PDB file of N, CA and C in Angstrom:
ATOM      1  N   UNK U   1      91.987 -40.905  46.247  1.00 61.00           N
ATOM      2  CA  UNK U   1      90.568 -41.107  46.507  1.00 61.00           C
ATOM      3  C   UNK U   1      89.953 -39.763  46.872  1.00 61.00           C
ATOM      4  N   UNK U   2      88.876 -39.396  46.203  1.00 60.00           N
ATOM      5  CA  UNK U   2      88.192 -38.147  46.453  1.00 60.00           C
ATOM      6  C   UNK U   2      87.257 -38.286  47.639  1.00 60.00           C
ATOM      7  N   UNK U   3      87.302 -37.306  48.497  1.00 53.00           N
ATOM      8  CA  UNK U   3      86.415 -37.258  49.634  1.00 53.00           C
ATOM      9  C   UNK U   3      85.210 -36.390  49.296  1.00 53.00           C
ATOM     10  N   UNK U   4      84.036 -36.743  49.821  1.00 55.00           N
ATOM     11  CA  UNK U   4      82.863 -35.870  49.578  1.00 55.00           C
ATOM     12  C   UNK U   4      83.096 -34.535  50.213  1.00 55.00           C
ATOM     13  N   UNK U   5      82.522 -33.477  49.643  1.00 58.00           N
ATOM     14  CA  UNK U   5      82.728 -32.142  50.232  1.00 58.00           C
ATOM     15  C   UNK U   5      82.090 -32.075  51.625  1.00 58.00           C
ATOM     16  N   UNK U   6      82.725 -31.288  52.490  1.00 58.00           N
ATOM     17  CA  UNK U   6      82.182 -31.078  53.795  1.00 58.00           C
ATOM     18  C   UNK U   6      80.994 -30.118  53.653  1.00 58.00           C
ATOM     19  N   UNK U   7      79.838 -30.496  54.169  1.00 61.00           N
ATOM     20  CA  UNK U   7      78.690 -29.588  54.035  1.00 61.00           C
ATOM     21  C   UNK U   7      78.924 -28.298  54.798  1.00 61.00           C
ATOM     22  N   UNK U   8      78.489 -27.213  54.219  1.00 76.00           N
ATOM     23  CA  UNK U   8      78.599 -25.928  54.897  1.00 76.00           C
ATOM     24  C   UNK U   8      77.549 -25.847  56.013  1.00 76.00           C
ATOM     25  N   UNK U   9      77.843 -25.050  57.021  1.00 90.00           N
ATOM     26  CA  UNK U   9      76.921 -24.931  58.172  1.00 90.00           C
ATOM     27  C   UNK U   9      75.758 -24.024  57.825  1.00 90.00           C
ATOM     28  N   UNK U  10      74.585 -24.446  58.197  1.00 94.00           N
ATOM     29  CA  UNK U  10      73.377 -23.652  58.043  1.00 94.00           C
ATOM     30  C   UNK U  10      72.719 -23.538  59.417  1.00 94.00           C
ATOM     31  N   UNK U  11      72.280 -22.345  59.782  1.00 95.00           N
ATOM     32  CA  UNK U  11      71.522 -22.180  61.004  1.00 95.00           C
ATOM     33  C   UNK U  11      70.075 -22.627  60.752  1.00 95.00           C
ATOM     34  N   UNK U  12      69.342 -22.945  61.790  1.00 94.00           N
ATOM     35  CA  UNK U  12      67.916 -23.298  61.585  1.00 94.00           C
ATOM     36  C   UNK U  12      67.146 -22.175  60.861  1.00 94.00           C
ATOM     37  N   UNK U  13      67.478 -20.930  61.180  1.00 96.00           N
ATOM     38  CA  UNK U  13      66.818 -19.805  60.508  1.00 96.00           C
ATOM     39  C   UNK U  13      67.157 -19.767  59.013  1.00 96.00           C
ATOM     40  N   UNK U  14      68.419 -20.064  58.679  1.00 96.00           N
ATOM     41  CA  UNK U  14      68.793 -20.084  57.270  1.00 96.00           C
ATOM     42  C   UNK U  14      68.093 -21.229  56.532  1.00 96.00           C
ATOM     43  N   UNK U  15      67.978 -22.377  57.180  1.00 95.00           N
ATOM     44  CA  UNK U  15      67.242 -23.511  56.566  1.00 95.00           C
ATOM     45  C   UNK U  15      65.789 -23.140  56.331  1.00 95.00           C
ATOM     46  N   UNK U  16      65.152 -22.539  57.336  1.00 95.00           N
ATOM     47  CA  UNK U  16      63.750 -22.134  57.204  1.00 95.00           C
ATOM     48  C   UNK U  16      63.568 -21.149  56.059  1.00 95.00           C
ATOM     49  N   UNK U  17      64.462 -20.161  55.964  1.00 96.00           N
ATOM     50  CA  UNK U  17      64.367 -19.177  54.879  1.00 96.00           C
ATOM     51  C   UNK U  17      64.594 -19.844  53.522  1.00 96.00           C
ATOM     52  N   UNK U  18      65.512 -20.781  53.466  1.00 95.00           N
ATOM     53  CA  UNK U  18      65.801 -21.510  52.211  1.00 95.00           C
ATOM     54  C   UNK U  18      64.567 -22.317  51.775  1.00 95.00           C
ATOM     55  N   UNK U  19      63.936 -23.016  52.699  1.00 93.00           N
ATOM     56  CA  UNK U  19      62.736 -23.808  52.387  1.00 93.00           C
ATOM     57  C   UNK U  19      61.611 -22.856  51.904  1.00 93.00           C
ATOM     58  N   UNK U  20      61.453 -21.755  52.602  1.00 94.00           N
ATOM     59  CA  UNK U  20      60.425 -20.759  52.202  1.00 94.00           C
ATOM     60  C   UNK U  20      60.682 -20.283  50.780  1.00 94.00           C
ATOM     61  N   UNK U  21      61.936 -19.978  50.454  1.00 94.00           N
ATOM     62  CA  UNK U  21      62.258 -19.492  49.118  1.00 94.00           C
ATOM     63  C   UNK U  21      62.110 -20.592  48.057  1.00 94.00           C
ATOM     64  N   UNK U  22      62.421 -21.825  48.409  1.00 90.00           N
ATOM     65  CA  UNK U  22      62.153 -22.912  47.468  1.00 90.00           C
ATOM     66  C   UNK U  22      60.676 -23.024  47.184  1.00 90.00           C
ATOM     67  N   UNK U  23      59.879 -22.977  48.232  1.00 87.00           N
ATOM     68  CA  UNK U  23      58.425 -23.104  48.068  1.00 87.00           C
ATOM     69  C   UNK U  23      57.848 -21.916  47.275  1.00 87.00           C
ATOM     70  N   UNK U  24      58.496 -20.752  47.409  1.00 90.00           N
ATOM     71  CA  UNK U  24      58.022 -19.557  46.702  1.00 90.00           C
ATOM     72  C   UNK U  24      58.400 -19.566  45.220  1.00 90.00           C
ATOM     73  N   UNK U  25      59.227 -20.559  44.816  1.00 87.00           N
ATOM     74  CA  UNK U  25      59.565 -20.700  43.407  1.00 87.00           C
ATOM     75  C   UNK U  25      60.784 -19.911  42.949  1.00 87.00           C
ATOM     76  N   UNK U  26      61.633 -19.517  43.867  1.00 91.00           N
ATOM     77  CA  UNK U  26      62.855 -18.839  43.450  1.00 91.00           C
ATOM     78  C   UNK U  26      63.652 -19.759  42.515  1.00 91.00           C
ATOM     79  N   UNK U  27      64.235 -19.144  41.489  1.00 89.00           N
ATOM     80  CA  UNK U  27      65.074 -19.903  40.552  1.00 89.00           C
ATOM     81  C   UNK U  27      66.471 -20.063  41.159  1.00 89.00           C
ATOM     82  N   UNK U  28      67.240 -21.056  40.710  1.00 87.00           N
ATOM     83  CA  UNK U  28      68.572 -21.270  41.303  1.00 87.00           C
ATOM     84  C   UNK U  28      69.464 -20.040  41.372  1.00 87.00           C
ATOM     85  N   UNK U  29      69.479 -19.224  40.315  1.00 91.00           N
ATOM     86  CA  UNK U  29      70.327 -18.049  40.317  1.00 91.00           C
ATOM     87  C   UNK U  29      69.937 -17.087  41.459  1.00 91.00           C
ATOM     88  N   UNK U  30      68.652 -16.959  41.687  1.00 94.00           N
ATOM     89  CA  UNK U  30      68.168 -16.100  42.792  1.00 94.00           C
ATOM     90  C   UNK U  30      68.569 -16.682  44.131  1.00 94.00           C
ATOM     91  N   UNK U  31      68.456 -17.992  44.273  1.00 94.00           N
ATOM     92  CA  UNK U  31      68.788 -18.632  45.531  1.00 94.00           C
ATOM     93  C   UNK U  31      70.249 -18.468  45.879  1.00 94.00           C
ATOM     94  N   UNK U  32      71.143 -18.579  44.873  1.00 94.00           N
ATOM     95  CA  UNK U  32      72.567 -18.420  45.158  1.00 94.00           C
ATOM     96  C   UNK U  32      72.851 -17.004  45.643  1.00 94.00           C
ATOM     97  N   UNK U  33      72.178 -16.021  45.094  1.00 96.00           N
ATOM     98  CA  UNK U  33      72.398 -14.626  45.524  1.00 96.00           C
ATOM     99  C   UNK U  33      71.784 -14.366  46.911  1.00 96.00           C
ATOM    100  N   UNK U  34      70.548 -14.786  47.091  1.00 96.00           N
ATOM    101  CA  UNK U  34      69.864 -14.501  48.338  1.00 96.00           C
ATOM    102  C   UNK U  34      70.545 -15.173  49.522  1.00 96.00           C
ATOM    103  N   UNK U  35      70.996 -16.411  49.338  1.00 95.00           N
ATOM    104  CA  UNK U  35      71.591 -17.192  50.428  1.00 95.00           C
ATOM    105  C   UNK U  35      73.101 -17.121  50.452  1.00 95.00           C
ATOM    106  N   UNK U  36      73.699 -16.430  49.482  1.00 94.00           N
ATOM    107  CA  UNK U  36      75.142 -16.283  49.405  1.00 94.00           C
ATOM    108  C   UNK U  36      75.830 -17.632  49.523  1.00 94.00           C
ATOM    109  N   UNK U  37      75.348 -18.587  48.734  1.00 95.00           N
ATOM    110  CA  UNK U  37      75.895 -19.948  48.672  1.00 95.00           C
ATOM    111  C   UNK U  37      76.109 -20.343  47.215  1.00 95.00           C
ATOM    112  N   UNK U  38      76.989 -21.277  46.990  1.00 93.00           N
ATOM    113  CA  UNK U  38      77.186 -21.771  45.634  1.00 93.00           C
ATOM    114  C   UNK U  38      76.049 -22.704  45.263  1.00 93.00           C
ATOM    115  N   UNK U  39      75.925 -22.967  43.957  1.00 91.00           N
ATOM    116  CA  UNK U  39      74.914 -23.916  43.475  1.00 91.00           C
ATOM    117  C   UNK U  39      75.141 -25.280  44.099  1.00 91.00           C
ATOM    118  N   UNK U  40      76.390 -25.676  44.245  1.00 91.00           N
ATOM    119  CA  UNK U  40      76.700 -26.991  44.845  1.00 91.00           C
ATOM    120  C   UNK U  40      76.272 -27.031  46.301  1.00 91.00           C
ATOM    121  N   UNK U  41      76.474 -25.941  47.035  1.00 93.00           N
ATOM    122  CA  UNK U  41      76.056 -25.908  48.448  1.00 93.00           C
ATOM    123  C   UNK U  41      74.526 -26.006  48.564  1.00 93.00           C
ATOM    124  N   UNK U  42      73.828 -25.313  47.660  1.00 93.00           N
ATOM    125  CA  UNK U  42      72.373 -25.364  47.670  1.00 93.00           C
ATOM    126  C   UNK U  42      71.870 -26.776  47.328  1.00 93.00           C
ATOM    127  N   UNK U  43      72.517 -27.406  46.350  1.00 90.00           N
ATOM    128  CA  UNK U  43      72.132 -28.775  45.970  1.00 90.00           C
ATOM    129  C   UNK U  43      72.334 -29.725  47.161  1.00 90.00           C
ATOM    130  N   UNK U  44      73.484 -29.604  47.821  1.00 91.00           N
ATOM    131  CA  UNK U  44      73.737 -30.447  48.984  1.00 91.00           C
ATOM    132  C   UNK U  44      72.701 -30.225  50.093  1.00 91.00           C
ATOM    133  N   UNK U  45      72.290 -28.966  50.283  1.00 92.00           N
ATOM    134  CA  UNK U  45      71.294 -28.668  51.309  1.00 92.00           C
ATOM    135  C   UNK U  45      69.937 -29.267  50.944  1.00 92.00           C
ATOM    136  N   UNK U  46      69.546 -29.213  49.674  1.00 90.00           N
ATOM    137  CA  UNK U  46      68.310 -29.833  49.266  1.00 90.00           C
ATOM    138  C   UNK U  46      68.333 -31.335  49.512  1.00 90.00           C
ATOM    139  N   UNK U  47      69.455 -31.971  49.187  1.00 88.00           N
ATOM    140  CA  UNK U  47      69.599 -33.414  49.436  1.00 88.00           C
ATOM    141  C   UNK U  47      69.517 -33.695  50.931  1.00 88.00           C
ATOM    142  N   UNK U  48      70.183 -32.877  51.725  1.00 91.00           N
ATOM    143  CA  UNK U  48      70.159 -33.034  53.183  1.00 91.00           C
ATOM    144  C   UNK U  48      68.737 -32.896  53.721  1.00 91.00           C
ATOM    145  N   UNK U  49      68.014 -31.846  53.301  1.00 91.00           N
ATOM    146  CA  UNK U  49      66.645 -31.630  53.768  1.00 91.00           C
ATOM    147  C   UNK U  49      65.724 -32.736  53.314  1.00 91.00           C
ATOM    148  N   UNK U  50      65.921 -33.211  52.079  1.00 89.00           N
ATOM    149  CA  UNK U  50      65.114 -34.307  51.559  1.00 89.00           C
ATOM    150  C   UNK U  50      65.324 -35.600  52.359  1.00 89.00           C
ATOM    151  N   UNK U  51      66.627 -35.879  52.678  1.00 90.00           N
ATOM    152  CA  UNK U  51      66.947 -37.097  53.416  1.00 90.00           C
ATOM    153  C   UNK U  51      66.395 -37.061  54.841  1.00 90.00           C
ATOM    154  N   UNK U  52      66.204 -35.864  55.388  1.00 91.00           N
ATOM    155  CA  UNK U  52      65.626 -35.716  56.708  1.00 91.00           C
ATOM    156  C   UNK U  52      64.100 -35.623  56.681  1.00 91.00           C
ATOM    157  N   UNK U  53      63.524 -35.661  55.485  1.00 89.00           N
ATOM    158  CA  UNK U  53      62.086 -35.571  55.324  1.00 89.00           C
ATOM    159  C   UNK U  53      61.506 -34.177  55.533  1.00 89.00           C
ATOM    160  N   UNK U  54      62.357 -33.163  55.400  1.00 88.00           N
ATOM    161  CA  UNK U  54      61.900 -31.783  55.618  1.00 88.00           C
ATOM    162  C   UNK U  54      61.418 -31.128  54.359  1.00 88.00           C
ATOM    163  N   UNK U  55      61.796 -31.650  53.191  1.00 84.00           N
ATOM    164  CA  UNK U  55      61.254 -31.185  51.914  1.00 84.00           C
ATOM    165  C   UNK U  55      60.942 -32.380  51.042  1.00 84.00           C
ATOM    166  N   UNK U  56      59.972 -32.203  50.180  1.00 81.00           N
ATOM    167  CA  UNK U  56      59.620 -33.225  49.189  1.00 81.00           C
ATOM    168  C   UNK U  56      59.815 -32.559  47.835  1.00 81.00           C
ATOM    169  N   UNK U  57      60.461 -33.230  46.933  1.00 76.00           N
ATOM    170  CA  UNK U  57      60.721 -32.682  45.622  1.00 76.00           C
ATOM    171  C   UNK U  57      59.811 -33.374  44.642  1.00 76.00           C
ATOM    172  N   UNK U  58      58.938 -32.600  43.974  1.00 74.00           N
ATOM    173  CA  UNK U  58      58.009 -33.151  42.978  1.00 74.00           C
ATOM    174  C   UNK U  58      58.116 -32.326  41.705  1.00 74.00           C
ATOM    175  N   UNK U  59      57.897 -32.985  40.579  1.00 76.00           N
ATOM    176  CA  UNK U  59      57.753 -32.235  39.352  1.00 76.00           C
ATOM    177  C   UNK U  59      56.395 -31.559  39.352  1.00 76.00           C
ATOM    178  N   UNK U  60      56.242 -30.548  38.550  1.00 77.00           N
ATOM    179  CA  UNK U  60      54.941 -29.832  38.464  1.00 77.00           C
ATOM    180  C   UNK U  60      53.844 -30.784  38.050  1.00 77.00           C
ATOM    181  N   UNK U  61      54.129 -31.679  37.099  1.00 82.00           N
ATOM    182  CA  UNK U  61      53.099 -32.601  36.630  1.00 82.00           C
ATOM    183  C   UNK U  61      52.665 -33.560  37.734  1.00 82.00           C
ATOM    184  N   UNK U  62      53.624 -34.029  38.534  1.00 78.00           N
ATOM    185  CA  UNK U  62      53.288 -34.940  39.631  1.00 78.00           C
ATOM    186  C   UNK U  62      52.448 -34.211  40.681  1.00 78.00           C
ATOM    187  N   UNK U  63      52.815 -32.986  40.979  1.00 74.00           N
ATOM    188  CA  UNK U  63      52.073 -32.180  41.959  1.00 74.00           C
ATOM    189  C   UNK U  63      50.638 -31.975  41.472  1.00 74.00           C
ATOM    190  N   UNK U  64      50.487 -31.602  40.192  1.00 79.00           N
ATOM    191  CA  UNK U  64      49.150 -31.400  39.615  1.00 79.00           C
ATOM    192  C   UNK U  64      48.313 -32.674  39.711  1.00 79.00           C
ATOM    193  N   UNK U  65      48.929 -33.823  39.407  1.00 81.00           N
ATOM    194  CA  UNK U  65      48.206 -35.102  39.461  1.00 81.00           C
ATOM    195  C   UNK U  65      47.779 -35.392  40.902  1.00 81.00           C
ATOM    196  N   UNK U  66      48.613 -35.136  41.868  1.00 77.00           N
ATOM    197  CA  UNK U  66      48.228 -35.347  43.266  1.00 77.00           C
ATOM    198  C   UNK U  66      47.066 -34.451  43.666  1.00 77.00           C
ATOM    199  N   UNK U  67      47.099 -33.201  43.234  1.00 79.00           N
ATOM    200  CA  UNK U  67      46.002 -32.271  43.515  1.00 79.00           C
ATOM    201  C   UNK U  67      44.700 -32.768  42.895  1.00 79.00           C
ATOM    202  N   UNK U  68      44.759 -33.201  41.654  1.00 84.00           N
ATOM    203  CA  UNK U  68      43.543 -33.711  40.988  1.00 84.00           C
ATOM    204  C   UNK U  68      42.976 -34.921  41.725  1.00 84.00           C
ATOM    205  N   UNK U  69      43.844 -35.840  42.123  1.00 84.00           N
ATOM    206  CA  UNK U  69      43.358 -37.036  42.843  1.00 84.00           C
ATOM    207  C   UNK U  69      42.763 -36.679  44.200  1.00 84.00           C
ATOM    208  N   UNK U  70      43.376 -35.730  44.883  1.00 79.00           N
ATOM    209  CA  UNK U  70      42.887 -35.390  46.247  1.00 79.00           C
ATOM    210  C   UNK U  70      41.561 -34.639  46.180  1.00 79.00           C
ATOM    211  N   UNK U  71      41.269 -34.006  45.039  1.00 79.00           N
ATOM    212  CA  UNK U  71      40.010 -33.273  44.952  1.00 79.00           C
ATOM    213  C   UNK U  71      38.870 -34.078  44.411  1.00 79.00           C
ATOM    214  N   UNK U  72      39.101 -35.357  44.091  1.00 73.00           N
ATOM    215  CA  UNK U  72      38.058 -36.223  43.558  1.00 73.00           C
ATOM    216  C   UNK U  72      37.219 -36.837  44.642  1.00 73.00           C
TER     217      UNK U  72
END
């Protein structure tokens, strides 16, 4: 039976920097270098932050639609 991977430890400062870089539009390859984490670790952190309500993941089209509706 496979066990889920143990999440790597992130300090609050690392989480804040990661969220800032996500919001700034860094591509995955940049994020792995900047944060010195694997793509799997970054994916797990996004899921963790999403489950805690600290980030919201939207497609560009969904975001644009929300902006259009809010400006009406």
